C-alpha positions in Angstrom: 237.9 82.3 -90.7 236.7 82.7 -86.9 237.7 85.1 -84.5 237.3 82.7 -81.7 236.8 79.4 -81.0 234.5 77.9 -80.2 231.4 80.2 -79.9 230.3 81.5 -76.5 228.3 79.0 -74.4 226.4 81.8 -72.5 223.5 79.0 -72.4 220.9 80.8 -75.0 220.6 81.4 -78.1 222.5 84.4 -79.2 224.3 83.7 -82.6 222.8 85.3 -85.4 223.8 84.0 -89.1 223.7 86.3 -91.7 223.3 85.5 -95.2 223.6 86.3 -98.9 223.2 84.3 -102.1 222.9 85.4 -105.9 219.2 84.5 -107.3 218.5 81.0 -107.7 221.3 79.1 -105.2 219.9 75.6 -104.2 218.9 75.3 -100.3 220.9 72.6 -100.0 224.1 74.9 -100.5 223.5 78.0 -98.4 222.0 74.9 -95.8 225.0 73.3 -96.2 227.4 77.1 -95.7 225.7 77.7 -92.8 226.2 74.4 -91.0 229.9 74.1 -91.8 230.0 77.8 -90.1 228.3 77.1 -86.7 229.8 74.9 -83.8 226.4 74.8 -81.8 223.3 75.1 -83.7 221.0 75.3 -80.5 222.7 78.9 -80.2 221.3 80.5 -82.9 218.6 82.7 -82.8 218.1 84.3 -86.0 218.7 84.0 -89.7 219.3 87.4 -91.3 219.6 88.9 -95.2 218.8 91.4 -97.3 215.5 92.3 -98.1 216.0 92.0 -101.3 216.5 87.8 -100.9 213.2 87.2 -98.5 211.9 85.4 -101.1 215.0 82.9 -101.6 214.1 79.5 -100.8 217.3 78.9 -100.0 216.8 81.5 -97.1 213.5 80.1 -95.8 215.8 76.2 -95.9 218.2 77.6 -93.4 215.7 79.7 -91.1 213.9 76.1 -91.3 217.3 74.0 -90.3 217.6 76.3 -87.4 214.1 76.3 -86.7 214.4 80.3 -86.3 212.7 83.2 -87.7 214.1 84.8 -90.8 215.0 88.9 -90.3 215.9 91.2 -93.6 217.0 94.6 -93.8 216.8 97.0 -96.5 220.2 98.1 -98.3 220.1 101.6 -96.6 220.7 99.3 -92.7 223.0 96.8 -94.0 225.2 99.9 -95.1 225.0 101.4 -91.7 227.0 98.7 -90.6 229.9 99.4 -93.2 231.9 100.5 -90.4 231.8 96.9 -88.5 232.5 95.4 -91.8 235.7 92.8 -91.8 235.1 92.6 -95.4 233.7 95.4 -96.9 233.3 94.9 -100.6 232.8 97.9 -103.6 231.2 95.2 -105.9 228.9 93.9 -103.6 227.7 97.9 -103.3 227.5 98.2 -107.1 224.9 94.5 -107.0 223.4 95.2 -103.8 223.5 98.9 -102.9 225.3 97.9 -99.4 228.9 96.8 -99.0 228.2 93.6 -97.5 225.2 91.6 -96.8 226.1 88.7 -94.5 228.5 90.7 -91.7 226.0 93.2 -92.5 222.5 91.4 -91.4 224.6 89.2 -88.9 225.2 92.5 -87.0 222.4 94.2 -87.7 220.2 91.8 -86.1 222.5 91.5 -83.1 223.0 95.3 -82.2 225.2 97.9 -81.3 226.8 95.2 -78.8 227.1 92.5 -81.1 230.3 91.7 -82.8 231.6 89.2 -85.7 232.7 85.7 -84.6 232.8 84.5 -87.7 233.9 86.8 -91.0 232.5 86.1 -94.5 232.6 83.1 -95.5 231.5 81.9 -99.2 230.4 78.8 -101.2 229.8 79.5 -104.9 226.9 80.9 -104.9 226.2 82.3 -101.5 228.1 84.1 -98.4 227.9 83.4 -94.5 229.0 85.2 -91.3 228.0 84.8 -87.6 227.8 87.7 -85.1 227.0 87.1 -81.6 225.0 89.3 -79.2 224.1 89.9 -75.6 220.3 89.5 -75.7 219.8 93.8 -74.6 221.2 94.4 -77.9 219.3 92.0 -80.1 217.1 93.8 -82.5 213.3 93.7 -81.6 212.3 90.2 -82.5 209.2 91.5 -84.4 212.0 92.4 -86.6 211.3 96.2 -86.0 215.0 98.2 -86.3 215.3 101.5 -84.7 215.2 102.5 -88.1 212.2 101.0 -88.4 212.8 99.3 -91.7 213.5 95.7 -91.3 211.3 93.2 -91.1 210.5 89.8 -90.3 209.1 86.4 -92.2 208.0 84.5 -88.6 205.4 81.7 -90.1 207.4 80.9 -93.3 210.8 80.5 -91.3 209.0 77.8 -89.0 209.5 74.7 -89.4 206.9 71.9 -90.4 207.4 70.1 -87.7 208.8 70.1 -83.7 
């Protein structure tokens, strides 16, 4: 499952999960995914999906576990990434119009330097991979691609108390 073990400790946060789920999947599920991926939670940084899934609750659960913002992309950015794809996937293209959604946001949001540290990994309903990044190739945090077409949920990812 990971490339490496365990995740740098470069001191910051710099671990960006990236996440997909069908319609629907309980928080507690994609929470619980995300958790069982990540072996120091104080390193990550952002929460990243489809645009398609902003409105998951599920989504929102984890940004809140993390207490970081949630990032989406639209399909068109997550397929830019096919080529950094461990698991690229012809079904999730016919569902989602990208061939992979969590190595896809996962490196989207960390950049052109960031790389995989943990592949695709699923639960029933939902998917969860980890990328790391050096913070010069971390996407804007307003959520603002060079592509200019991501974008970011800031006040809903927070969470309801310090």
């Amino acid at each position: 499952m990971r490339d490496e073990a365990p995740f740098p400790d470069t001191g910051r946060r710099s671990l960006v999960l990236g996440l997909g789920c069908e319609r629907g999947t309980p928080p507690a599920e994609l929470v619980d995914l995300a958790v069982s991926v990540i072996d120091r939670p104080e390193a990550v940084a952002f929460v990243a999906t489809l645009d398609a899934r902003a409105a998951e609750p599920a989504m929102h659960a984890v940004a809140r576990h993390f207490s970081v913002p949630l990032v989406t992309f639209s399909a068109a950015r997550l397929e830019a990434e096919t080529p950094r794809l461990a698991n690229p996937s012809d079904l999730v293209f016919a569902h989602a119009g990208c061939h992979g959604v969590a190595e896809a946001a996962a490196l989207a949001q960390a950049g052109d330097g960031g790389r995989l540290v943990v592949e695709k990994t699923k639960s029933a309903h939902a998917t969860v991979a980890v990328a790391v990044a050096v913070a010069e190739s971390f996407q804007s945090l307003a959520g603002v691609s060079s592509q200019g077409d991501s974008t970011s949920s800031h006040s809903d990812s927070r969470p309801e108390h310090a």
